[in-house]
Amino acid sequence: MEKFIQHTGVAAPLLRINVDTDAIIPSREMKRVSKQGLGEGLFAGWRYGSQGSRDPNPDFVLNKPDYAGASIILSGDNFGCGSSREHAVWALKEYGIRAIIAPSFGAIFANNCIRNGLLPIILPDEIVKSLAAEVEKDPQTNKVHIDLEKKQVIAPGGAVYAFDIEDGPRDMLLQGLDVIGLTLRHKAEIDAFQAKDRAARPWIYLEG
Amino acid sequence: MAQTLFQKLWDTHLVTTLEDGADLIYIDRVFLHERTGSIALKSLEAEGRAIRNPELVFCTMDHIVDTFPGRTDETLMPSGKEFIQSTRASAHEAGITLFDLGDSRQGIVHVVSPEQGIALPGATIVCPDSHTCTQGALGALAWGIGSTEAEHAMVTGTLRVNRPKTMRVVFNGALAPGVTAKDMILHLIGKHTAAGASGYAVEFAGEAVRALAQEARFTLCNMAVEFSAFLGLVAVDEKTLDYVKGRPFAPKGMHWDEAVAVWRTLQSDEGALFDKEIVIECADIKPTITWGTSPQHAVAIDGVVPDPASAKDENQRTAMERALAYMDLKPGQALTDLKVDAAFIGSCTNSRLSDLRQAAALLKGRHVADGVKAICVPGSTQVKLAAEAEGLDKVFREAGFEWRESGCSMCFFAGGEHMGFRSRVISTTNRNFESRQGPETRTHLASPLVVVASAIAGKIADPRDLM
Ligand code: SF4
């Protein structure tokens, strides 16, 4: 998995609450049994003209030349709520997004981000809005810097905002760990648990 | 010390606490579907990883399959066939149990899992699908995950999870006639917002929940995720046990007795402490319906479209304004003045036999209004067969509803069938997001009773006027 240690990039404000995963990647854009080929469908309902067309909607933030190459999204409460589709994260990554800064996230979505090297950063609404205000003045110059080791977001003007993230997810991102491999180090404990559990709850174990 | 039900279930499944503070939780069952499960299985194959206990992994075809009679692997959704066939091939390869097209056990994952006795009281069950919380109504820990986490669960038999906080939502008193579990949950989310339970495992409790039939409890827990809960739970009682008994994958004989002895202890102890508690008086709940594009945009059916000026902050106000524009509504408009183009009964929220019985009882001898496209999609093939055995299909058909094969159908739009561009749909589903049900479709979420009353009137209507 791709590591996340530090990142500096153009930040695009999408200051809406409850941006759901259907909006991030509409179901109709999930065309193949694949984690690839989703970047084009990112925010399709908002990013393109009418249904099905690929004419860019000039009003949508990611289509504005000022935000070309955006790699950070600034958004409102409950970003990534709704469907569990991991395609939302795969689409964001393929588009080039590395981090999302919002006051809160849908729980499944936040987990999916961590598993794919995308950093969900929780900061209060006022701070997200003030970051957006700074960025908007000159998006290509006023970049946002993120330091996961120090757990800080540094605004274009130099203001430093500390954010919280649990140690587990942070380590996974910093080291780009394969979580399955990591958990399999506990295989002996899992085997012992299962043996004991099989005796206590035999009805759980169906015949193989 | 007095324990919550959540704590009991969590402790039973705790393998160990990891260095980083997350708990390693033992997973009893994994359920997949062709939409998101296909990719998890394919990815395991590509990495050459084996499933730890294939006999504890199940898969169904529900999301992409068509619901027309005589359906095949071909779908209206472009490239749907690839998902179906890829899932079938991977499921066979992996040696997991598949409820394929044509199998009488096929249906919507969250309907099928309890129906087949796969979800059990006291079990942990996960699925790469956010409405997995539905199954918590059996007193199980059931939650939605991503595809990568599904791979983790299948390979390791566990998941790394940070223990959520606990919340109890107490529904006091009794529901009035015409008010259902769907109205309870819409009312709750309308009052306490779509982010109201973020970070919490929610137990639904109180007299009104005890009084609900088991199938209605599934409806209640189904929308826990729309409340942003980690999962939803209902304590086990005799209704739960009656529901589970005799189901194909449920324990039998001696194992049944052993299981029941444990399951009878699956309630929160007297005096157990929750991190948060919300109390709802059922006397305040009327048939409830959404007007906007978030489940929290819910109001009583005799209410009006709210004014964004009444929003409690700027973020909510902008969201409401956006929703009004999308839904083509004005503040102060009566909901019951809105004409509907289509009516949909289906989805893992409200497509069980009891839902169809309620709907049919109201529909009997009446007819859908001219110009309204009305569709009923049973939640599983078993539900469909049971409904047909009672003649419910005839009631629906005679009243002008289409009667379909089971699947998710128009609960979500995958590029296939839909009710029409910008159509206004009264729907028993759980999400009213922009374009969720079809291109710019305007969805109003409601109970099956409201959907039937509205289909008959050709506009949003209060079922109590027909009862
Ligand atoms: S019926 Fe709808 S909500 Fe339920 S699993 Fe299918 S698509 Fe998801």
XYZ file of C-alpha atoms and ligand atoms in Angstrom:
683
model
C 0.000 0.000 0.000
C 1.159 3.534 -0.745
C 2.634 5.281 2.302
C 1.446 8.629 3.551
C 4.012 10.651 5.455
C 3.852 14.236 4.233
C 1.998 15.907 1.438
C 1.680 19.369 -0.024
C -0.980 20.056 -2.567
C -3.747 22.137 -4.091
C -6.827 21.896 -1.903
C -10.304 22.027 -3.418
C -13.160 23.260 -1.213
C -16.318 21.174 -1.534
C -18.032 22.726 1.436
C -21.171 20.647 1.685
C -22.336 18.449 4.504
C -23.188 14.776 3.988
C -21.264 14.227 0.742
C -22.273 10.584 0.309
C -20.451 7.788 -1.491
C -23.181 7.674 -4.174
C -22.140 11.244 -5.014
C -18.422 10.441 -4.865
C -18.833 7.533 -7.280
C -22.321 7.023 -8.697
C -23.233 3.369 -8.979
C -23.593 3.612 -12.746
C -19.890 4.488 -12.911
C -18.833 1.197 -11.325
C -18.669 -0.653 -14.592
C -16.114 -3.410 -14.090
C -15.130 -5.891 -11.415
C -12.000 -3.865 -10.808
C -10.454 -1.289 -8.517
C -9.252 0.602 -11.573
C -10.967 2.779 -14.115
C -12.962 4.719 -11.537
C -11.219 8.105 -11.547
C -13.245 9.295 -14.498
C -16.475 8.604 -12.650
C -15.453 10.576 -9.570
C -18.281 12.978 -8.628
C -19.775 12.255 -12.062
C -23.210 13.613 -11.162
C -21.746 16.999 -10.266
C -18.684 17.072 -12.439
C -20.343 16.524 -15.826
C -23.293 18.098 -17.562
C -26.464 16.081 -17.843
C -26.730 12.355 -17.154
C -24.353 10.198 -19.087
C -22.569 13.042 -20.859
C -18.919 13.818 -20.254
C -19.199 17.577 -20.806
C -17.513 19.187 -17.829
C -19.751 21.315 -15.651
C -17.711 24.536 -15.451
C -19.154 25.390 -12.038
C -17.862 22.288 -10.316
C -14.771 23.019 -8.280
C -12.547 20.290 -9.713
C -13.242 21.546 -13.242
C -11.999 25.061 -12.542
C -8.505 25.706 -13.921
C -7.577 27.227 -10.553
C -7.936 23.807 -8.968
C -6.097 21.778 -11.597
C -4.139 18.977 -9.991
C -6.041 19.213 -6.682
C -4.922 16.486 -4.277
C -6.726 17.554 -1.100
C -10.461 18.018 -0.574
C -11.916 20.326 2.054
C -15.466 19.394 2.970
C -18.298 19.448 5.511
C -19.620 17.123 8.179
C -20.164 13.421 7.526
C -18.079 13.166 4.341
C -18.347 9.685 2.792
C -21.598 8.723 4.506
C -23.892 6.189 2.880
C -22.976 3.104 0.893
C -19.916 1.071 1.937
C -18.580 0.958 -1.631
C -14.789 1.118 -1.459
C -14.964 2.326 -5.046
C -15.410 5.823 -3.608
C -11.894 5.651 -2.186
C -10.435 3.979 -5.272
C -11.984 6.715 -7.441
C -10.592 9.511 -5.264
C -7.135 7.924 -5.284
C -7.093 7.367 -8.997
C -8.079 10.976 -9.542
C -5.090 11.979 -7.438
C -6.635 12.861 -4.078
C -4.343 12.039 -1.134
C -6.211 13.553 1.803
C -9.628 14.854 2.799
C -10.109 17.399 5.548
C -13.571 17.524 7.104
C -15.216 17.849 10.543
C -16.384 14.204 10.454
C -16.483 11.150 8.191
C -18.719 8.173 7.513
C -17.138 5.365 9.565
C -16.867 2.744 6.816
C -15.496 5.321 4.407
C -12.797 6.460 6.868
C -11.727 2.837 7.335
C -11.633 2.293 3.598
C -9.404 5.374 3.237
C -6.875 4.046 5.725
C -6.762 0.676 3.960
C -5.873 2.439 0.714
C -3.347 5.051 1.731
C -5.771 7.994 1.704
C -5.702 10.208 4.807
C -9.002 11.378 6.367
C -8.240 14.364 8.613
C -10.747 15.572 11.169
C -10.664 19.308 11.870
C -13.464 21.577 13.144
C -15.761 23.233 10.625
C -14.387 26.753 11.334
C -10.852 25.621 10.572
C -11.882 23.854 7.368
C -13.683 27.014 6.292
C -10.758 29.260 7.116
C -8.436 26.948 5.162
C -10.862 27.183 2.251
C -10.944 30.970 2.472
C -7.149 31.139 2.315
C -6.908 28.650 -0.515
C -9.587 30.362 -2.614
C -7.539 33.555 -2.922
C -5.007 31.768 -5.123
C -5.444 27.996 -5.146
C -2.356 27.103 -7.173
C -0.055 29.087 -4.887
C -1.822 28.754 -1.546
C -1.163 25.074 -1.059
C -1.960 23.106 2.066
C 0.730 21.072 3.762
C 0.022 17.907 5.746
C 2.467 16.189 8.090
C 1.145 12.889 9.386
C 4.162 12.212 11.594
C 3.562 15.434 13.499
C -0.237 15.184 13.033
C -0.407 18.718 11.678
C -2.050 20.596 8.853
C -0.171 23.741 7.878
C -2.270 26.415 6.228
C -0.902 28.390 3.269
C -0.319 31.372 5.569
C 1.645 29.286 8.044
C -0.984 28.649 10.715
C -0.509 25.183 12.236
C -3.507 23.002 13.085
C -2.984 19.834 15.099
C -5.310 16.930 14.334
C -6.025 13.654 16.092
C -5.766 10.233 14.552
C -5.596 6.882 16.300
C -2.194 5.192 16.448
C -3.231 2.114 14.463
C -4.441 3.888 11.341
C -1.559 6.359 11.584
C 1.066 3.602 11.649
C -0.601 1.792 8.761
C -0.475 4.951 6.645
C 3.035 5.983 7.673
C 4.432 2.566 6.896
C 2.116 1.586 4.047
C 1.403 -1.683 5.841
C -0.434 -4.667 4.463
C -2.992 -5.116 7.203
C -3.798 -8.741 6.433
C -0.131 -9.659 6.787
C 0.030 -7.756 10.037
C -2.976 -9.536 11.501
C -1.702 -12.925 10.393
C 1.154 -12.418 12.853
C -1.529 -13.109 15.454
C -2.546 -16.377 13.829
C -1.653 -18.479 16.867
C -3.908 -16.356 19.066
C -6.727 -16.525 16.535
C -6.376 -20.320 16.293
C -6.448 -20.653 20.085
C -9.486 -18.391 20.280
C -11.298 -20.422 17.648
C -10.549 -23.725 19.384
C -11.933 -22.428 22.670
C -14.892 -20.776 20.987
C -15.771 -23.929 19.069
C -16.255 -25.684 22.396
C -18.256 -22.816 23.885
C -20.439 -22.043 20.843
C -20.470 -25.176 18.691
C -23.582 -23.966 16.820
C -21.578 -21.226 15.121
C -19.398 -23.734 13.283
C -21.163 -25.160 10.280
C -19.949 -28.346 8.664
C -17.256 -27.648 6.085
C -20.987 -5.058 36.941
C -24.049 -4.409 34.832
C -23.194 -4.776 31.156
C -24.780 -3.517 27.982
C -25.752 -6.055 25.353
C -23.114 -4.558 23.088
C -20.410 -5.100 25.673
C -21.404 -8.742 26.191
C -21.251 -9.449 22.476
C -17.993 -7.563 22.041
C -16.316 -9.401 24.926
C -17.388 -12.792 23.556
C -15.625 -12.023 20.292
C -12.512 -10.279 21.569
C -9.457 -12.232 20.459
C -6.955 -9.705 21.755
C -6.313 -6.003 22.004
C -3.614 -4.959 19.559
C -0.547 -2.819 20.211
C -2.239 0.164 18.610
C -5.328 -0.011 20.820
C -7.684 -1.552 18.254
C -9.517 -4.738 19.198
C -9.132 -7.867 17.127
C -12.707 -9.117 16.844
C -13.571 -12.657 15.828
C -15.965 -12.798 12.865
C -18.539 -15.600 12.756
C -20.033 -14.995 9.320
C -19.126 -13.112 6.158
C -21.780 -12.389 3.555
C -21.005 -11.104 0.065
C -22.991 -9.930 -2.937
C -22.108 -9.587 -6.595
C -21.711 -5.811 -6.458
C -18.885 -5.490 -3.908
C -18.127 -9.114 -3.027
C -16.971 -9.925 -6.544
C -14.035 -7.567 -6.223
C -13.037 -8.939 -2.792
C -13.039 -12.529 -4.077
C -11.156 -11.572 -7.223
C -8.556 -9.731 -5.236
C -8.013 -12.734 -2.911
C -7.571 -14.934 -5.940
C -5.045 -12.537 -7.439
C -3.041 -12.488 -4.221
C -3.261 -16.248 -3.832
C -4.818 -15.998 -0.363
C -7.083 -18.721 1.006
C -10.310 -18.195 2.929
C -9.876 -19.403 6.500
C -13.371 -20.934 6.900
C -15.158 -21.067 3.541
C -18.150 -22.808 5.147
C -18.807 -19.590 7.108
C -18.832 -17.377 4.010
C -22.000 -16.827 1.946
C -22.832 -14.912 -1.184
C -25.996 -13.876 -2.976
C -26.927 -12.220 -6.263
C -29.100 -9.213 -5.516
C -27.705 -5.832 -6.499
C -27.297 -5.986 -10.229
C -29.611 -8.770 -11.320
C -32.737 -7.745 -13.179
C -36.070 -8.372 -11.491
C -38.149 -9.112 -14.577
C -39.761 -12.543 -14.736
C -37.605 -14.917 -16.776
C -34.398 -13.020 -16.029
C -30.994 -14.365 -17.029
C -27.382 -13.261 -16.523
C -28.082 -10.455 -18.986
C -28.937 -7.205 -17.253
C -30.309 -3.815 -18.157
C -27.333 -2.403 -16.338
C -24.485 -2.224 -18.834
C -21.785 -4.761 -17.901
C -23.900 -6.287 -15.128
C -23.328 -9.712 -16.600
C -19.614 -9.399 -15.894
C -20.314 -8.878 -12.178
C -22.685 -11.833 -12.026
C -20.429 -14.242 -13.866
C -17.265 -13.125 -12.113
C -18.957 -13.622 -8.728
C -20.224 -17.049 -9.706
C -16.811 -18.206 -10.882
C -14.995 -16.828 -7.828
C -17.555 -18.241 -5.389
C -17.174 -21.722 -6.848
C -13.419 -21.411 -6.844
C -13.386 -20.281 -3.211
C -15.812 -23.003 -2.104
C -18.280 -20.635 -0.427
C -22.070 -21.032 -0.452
C -23.709 -19.053 -3.256
C -27.409 -18.254 -3.587
C -27.382 -17.886 -7.337
C -30.064 -16.832 -9.779
C -32.639 -19.606 -9.894
C -31.843 -20.770 -6.345
C -34.942 -20.543 -4.129
C -32.747 -19.058 -1.385
C -31.719 -16.061 -3.538
C -32.650 -12.558 -2.461
C -31.418 -9.318 -0.916
C -28.500 -10.110 1.352
C -29.972 -8.612 4.532
C -33.288 -10.327 3.993
C -31.760 -13.672 3.086
C -29.176 -13.858 5.867
C -31.678 -13.926 8.775
C -34.227 -15.827 6.693
C -31.771 -18.689 6.152
C -30.590 -18.657 9.776
C -27.125 -17.491 8.776
C -27.271 -14.386 10.968
C -27.869 -15.655 14.500
C -28.349 -14.013 17.889
C -25.005 -13.348 19.546
C -23.036 -13.754 16.321
C -20.739 -11.317 14.527
C -21.614 -10.890 10.893
C -20.061 -8.554 8.345
C -20.699 -7.793 4.707
C -19.280 -5.247 2.269
C -22.603 -3.441 2.353
C -23.603 -0.605 4.659
C -27.053 -1.977 5.531
C -25.610 -5.046 7.221
C -26.745 -3.326 10.444
C -30.237 -4.669 9.576
C -29.254 -8.041 10.963
C -28.485 -6.588 14.396
C -32.208 -6.882 15.063
C -31.509 -10.497 16.048
C -29.227 -9.387 18.880
C -26.180 -9.861 16.637
C -23.206 -7.600 16.000
C -23.677 -6.908 12.309
C -21.956 -4.106 10.462
C -20.951 -2.980 7.003
C -17.343 -2.916 5.854
C -15.365 -2.182 2.698
C -14.158 -4.804 0.229
C -10.586 -4.748 1.555
C -11.889 -5.386 5.061
C -14.004 -8.234 3.713
C -10.800 -9.803 2.403
C -9.258 -9.342 5.844
C -12.235 -11.003 7.533
C -12.214 -13.952 5.138
C -8.479 -14.589 5.369
C -7.895 -13.979 9.078
C -11.328 -14.732 10.559
C -11.104 -11.377 12.337
C -11.350 -7.630 11.930
C -9.419 -4.837 13.622
C -11.970 -2.489 15.094
C -11.849 0.429 17.470
C -14.531 -0.151 20.023
C -17.398 2.274 19.417
C -19.227 4.121 22.180
C -22.693 2.913 23.162
C -26.033 4.640 22.769
C -29.504 3.534 23.760
C -32.543 4.862 21.944
C -35.635 4.218 24.021
C -39.016 4.294 22.292
C -41.628 4.808 25.007
C -45.335 4.084 24.706
C -47.175 2.499 21.821
C -47.389 3.242 18.111
C -50.680 4.646 16.839
C -52.501 2.760 14.065
C -50.915 3.404 10.672
C -47.518 4.129 12.275
C -44.753 1.590 11.705
C -41.100 0.830 12.434
C -40.182 2.831 9.324
C -41.836 5.894 10.809
C -39.982 5.340 14.100
C -36.588 5.401 12.452
C -37.387 8.287 10.073
C -38.745 10.281 13.009
C -35.604 9.568 15.038
C -33.233 10.612 12.241
C -35.386 13.646 11.435
C -35.050 14.783 15.039
C -31.462 13.828 15.771
C -29.849 14.228 12.312
C -28.171 11.842 9.905
C -24.905 12.169 11.832
C -26.608 11.749 15.224
C -25.104 8.366 16.098
C -21.675 8.818 14.571
C -19.208 6.718 16.568
C -21.885 4.798 18.467
C -23.247 1.290 18.551
C -26.972 1.880 19.029
C -29.334 -0.374 20.956
C -33.011 0.218 20.201
C -35.051 -0.417 23.324
C -38.263 0.465 25.117
C -41.839 -0.770 25.110
C -42.494 0.031 21.482
C -39.466 -1.953 20.320
C -40.446 -4.927 22.467
C -43.905 -4.720 20.891
C -42.534 -4.796 17.327
C -42.658 -8.072 15.433
C -39.242 -9.458 14.505
C -39.543 -8.398 10.868
C -40.333 -4.821 11.877
C -37.221 -4.812 14.057
C -35.174 -5.472 10.926
C -36.706 -2.337 9.393
C -35.719 -0.340 12.465
C -32.101 -1.566 12.496
C -31.810 -1.280 8.708
C -31.605 2.483 8.875
C -29.181 2.635 11.831
C -26.500 3.431 9.258
C -28.596 6.353 7.984
C -28.259 7.621 11.568
C -24.479 7.106 11.129
C -24.424 4.378 13.766
C -21.634 1.801 13.699
C -24.360 -0.789 14.096
C -27.909 -1.244 15.421
C -29.038 -3.799 17.964
C -32.214 -5.152 19.530
C -32.117 -7.394 22.592
C -33.109 -11.035 22.248
C -36.544 -12.125 23.468
C -38.976 -14.949 22.705
C -39.905 -13.333 19.382
C -36.282 -13.507 18.290
C -36.029 -17.168 19.240
C -39.314 -18.027 17.508
C -38.055 -16.302 14.388
C -34.756 -18.194 14.288
C -36.061 -21.640 15.152
C -36.101 -24.151 12.312
C -34.316 -21.970 9.755
C -32.016 -23.907 7.413
C -28.639 -22.851 8.871
C -29.876 -22.344 12.455
C -28.700 -24.795 15.126
C -30.751 -27.946 15.619
C -31.287 -30.510 18.379
C -28.802 -30.335 21.223
C -27.051 -27.344 19.697
C -30.325 -25.472 19.583
C -30.848 -25.956 23.318
C -27.283 -24.926 24.114
C -27.566 -21.869 21.904
C -30.900 -20.800 23.366
C -29.517 -21.000 26.898
C -26.870 -18.450 25.891
C -29.162 -16.345 23.697
C -31.639 -15.820 26.534
C -28.938 -13.803 28.332
C -28.511 -11.386 25.432
C -30.048 -8.243 26.888
C -28.508 -5.191 28.511
C -28.433 -5.717 32.275
C -30.578 -3.581 34.544
C -28.591 -0.440 35.340
C -26.063 -0.887 32.517
C -24.574 2.442 31.537
C -24.635 3.800 28.000
C -22.460 6.657 26.802
C -25.554 8.364 25.484
C -29.302 7.922 25.726
C -32.118 9.317 23.592
C -35.771 8.963 24.528
C -38.556 9.148 21.958
C -42.232 9.266 22.878
C -44.143 7.179 20.343
C -47.221 9.342 20.896
C -45.306 12.008 18.933
C -44.755 9.784 15.885
C -47.037 10.063 12.872
C -46.558 8.457 9.475
C -43.309 10.124 8.437
C -41.857 10.954 5.059
C -38.736 12.628 3.710
C -38.979 15.770 1.630
C -35.291 16.284 0.755
C -32.087 14.478 -0.119
C -30.947 13.297 3.304
C -32.827 10.857 5.542
C -32.797 13.610 8.160
C -35.075 15.674 5.916
C -38.033 13.875 7.466
C -41.362 15.339 8.547
C -44.791 14.083 9.579
C -46.951 13.359 6.576
C -49.423 16.106 7.462
C -46.554 18.590 7.673
C -45.125 21.054 5.208
C -41.796 21.453 3.454
C -39.642 23.330 5.978
C -38.096 26.735 5.413
C -34.291 26.788 5.258
C -34.509 29.972 7.321
C -35.415 27.684 10.240
C -32.136 25.719 9.918
C -29.991 25.682 12.997
C -26.792 26.641 11.211
C -25.471 27.799 7.888
C -24.307 24.353 6.759
C -27.765 22.882 7.299
C -29.369 25.850 5.590
C -27.263 25.499 2.445
C -27.949 21.763 2.377
C -31.690 22.428 2.688
C -31.631 24.996 -0.097
C -29.812 22.573 -2.354
C -32.319 19.868 -1.479
C -35.296 22.125 -2.220
C -33.903 22.940 -5.651
C -33.143 19.300 -6.403
C -36.553 18.119 -5.216
C -38.345 21.031 -6.951
C -40.113 22.129 -3.785
C -40.918 25.352 -1.981
C -40.951 26.004 1.736
C -44.439 25.786 3.212
C -45.796 23.426 0.548
C -47.938 20.630 1.999
C -46.374 17.230 1.377
C -49.774 15.784 0.581
C -50.089 18.185 -2.364
C -47.229 16.519 -4.222
C -48.114 14.392 -7.222
C -46.089 11.208 -7.596
C -44.965 9.590 -10.847
C -44.041 6.261 -9.337
C -44.382 4.066 -6.258
C -41.849 1.469 -5.185
C -42.210 -1.268 -2.577
C -39.020 -3.186 -2.010
C -35.451 -3.090 -0.584
C -33.889 -4.551 2.531
C -35.826 -1.968 4.556
C -39.403 -2.976 3.724
C -39.812 -6.010 1.500
C -40.486 -8.836 3.926
C -43.691 -10.843 4.047
C -45.186 -8.689 6.810
C -44.531 -5.530 4.755
C -46.218 -7.027 1.719
C -49.162 -8.215 3.822
C -49.669 -4.720 5.259
C -49.432 -3.146 1.848
C -51.791 -5.671 0.267
C -54.357 -5.251 3.031
C -54.595 -1.555 2.234
C -54.471 -2.129 -1.504
C -57.158 -4.783 -1.694
C -60.111 -3.646 -3.767
C -58.419 -0.374 -4.703
C -56.386 0.707 -7.716
C -53.249 2.674 -8.397
C -53.994 6.129 -9.866
C -53.676 6.646 -13.614
C -50.186 7.527 -14.746
C -48.469 6.150 -11.646
C -45.922 3.430 -12.305
C -46.110 1.050 -9.344
C -43.705 -1.808 -8.676
C -43.417 -4.352 -5.892
C -40.172 -6.314 -5.546
C -40.169 -8.977 -2.811
C -37.021 -9.030 -0.662
C -36.225 -12.655 -1.349
C -37.404 -15.529 -3.484
C -38.720 -17.127 -0.283
C -40.768 -13.997 0.469
C -42.061 -14.015 -3.082
C -43.124 -17.657 -2.902
C -44.778 -17.188 0.497
C -46.613 -14.098 -0.736
C -47.825 -15.947 -3.821
C -49.036 -18.837 -1.682
C -51.253 -16.331 0.145
C -52.413 -14.707 -3.082
C -50.778 -11.370 -2.327
C -49.318 -11.206 -5.830
C -52.879 -11.156 -7.179
C -53.819 -8.251 -4.940
C -50.815 -6.265 -6.136
C -51.381 -7.112 -9.790
C -55.084 -6.404 -9.744
C -54.402 -3.050 -8.122
C -52.000 -2.130 -10.906
C -48.653 -2.978 -9.343
C -45.993 -4.905 -11.242
C -44.921 -8.040 -9.379
C -41.253 -8.880 -9.741
C -38.500 -11.371 -8.980
C -36.428 -10.574 -5.910
C -33.454 -8.214 -5.827
C -32.347 -4.716 -4.840
C -33.951 -3.400 -8.007
C -34.732 0.301 -7.955
C -33.491 0.849 -4.436
C -30.382 2.086 -6.209
C -29.525 3.038 -9.752
C -26.664 1.166 -11.373
C -27.234 2.451 -14.874
C -30.055 0.012 -15.629
C -33.764 0.268 -14.882
C -35.193 3.434 -13.347
C -38.499 5.233 -12.916
C -37.748 8.065 -15.339
C -35.614 11.211 -15.441
C -36.529 13.537 -12.563
C -39.528 11.418 -11.648
C -41.007 11.819 -8.181
C -41.031 8.441 -6.448
C -42.660 7.433 -3.202
C -40.483 4.611 -1.989
C -40.057 2.163 0.894
C -36.266 2.252 0.492
C -33.697 3.814 2.810
C -31.761 6.432 0.829
C -33.011 9.595 -0.826
C -29.631 10.865 -1.988
C -29.386 12.751 -5.281
C -29.769 10.301 -8.186
C -29.741 7.312 -5.815
C -32.807 5.754 -7.441
C -32.294 7.018 -10.956
C -31.135 10.031 -12.953
C -32.138 13.060 -10.902
C -34.952 11.022 -9.405
C -36.791 12.712 -6.549
C -37.206 10.116 -3.858
C -39.525 10.380 -0.873
C -38.838 7.700 1.726
C -41.832 6.296 3.577
C -43.471 3.171 4.978
C -45.248 0.632 2.764
C -48.584 1.996 4.005
C -47.730 5.526 2.881
C -46.470 4.223 -0.449
C -49.715 2.343 -1.066
C -51.923 5.269 -0.027
C -49.914 7.582 -2.288
C -49.959 5.214 -5.241
C -53.737 5.055 -4.981
C -54.180 8.812 -4.652
C -51.571 9.670 -7.298
C -50.108 12.082 -4.781
C -48.537 11.769 -1.374
C -51.284 10.594 0.933
C -51.866 9.680 4.556
C -52.715 5.956 4.911
C -54.750 6.681 8.032
C -57.445 8.177 5.809
C -57.938 4.759 4.204
C -57.909 2.724 7.411
S -31.942 -3.192 -1.134
Fe -30.920 -1.247 -1.423
S -30.049 -0.715 0.548
Fe -30.597 -2.871 0.610
S -28.754 -3.971 0.078
Fe -29.889 -3.640 -1.835
S -29.145 -1.698 -2.686
Fe -28.468 -1.826 -0.546
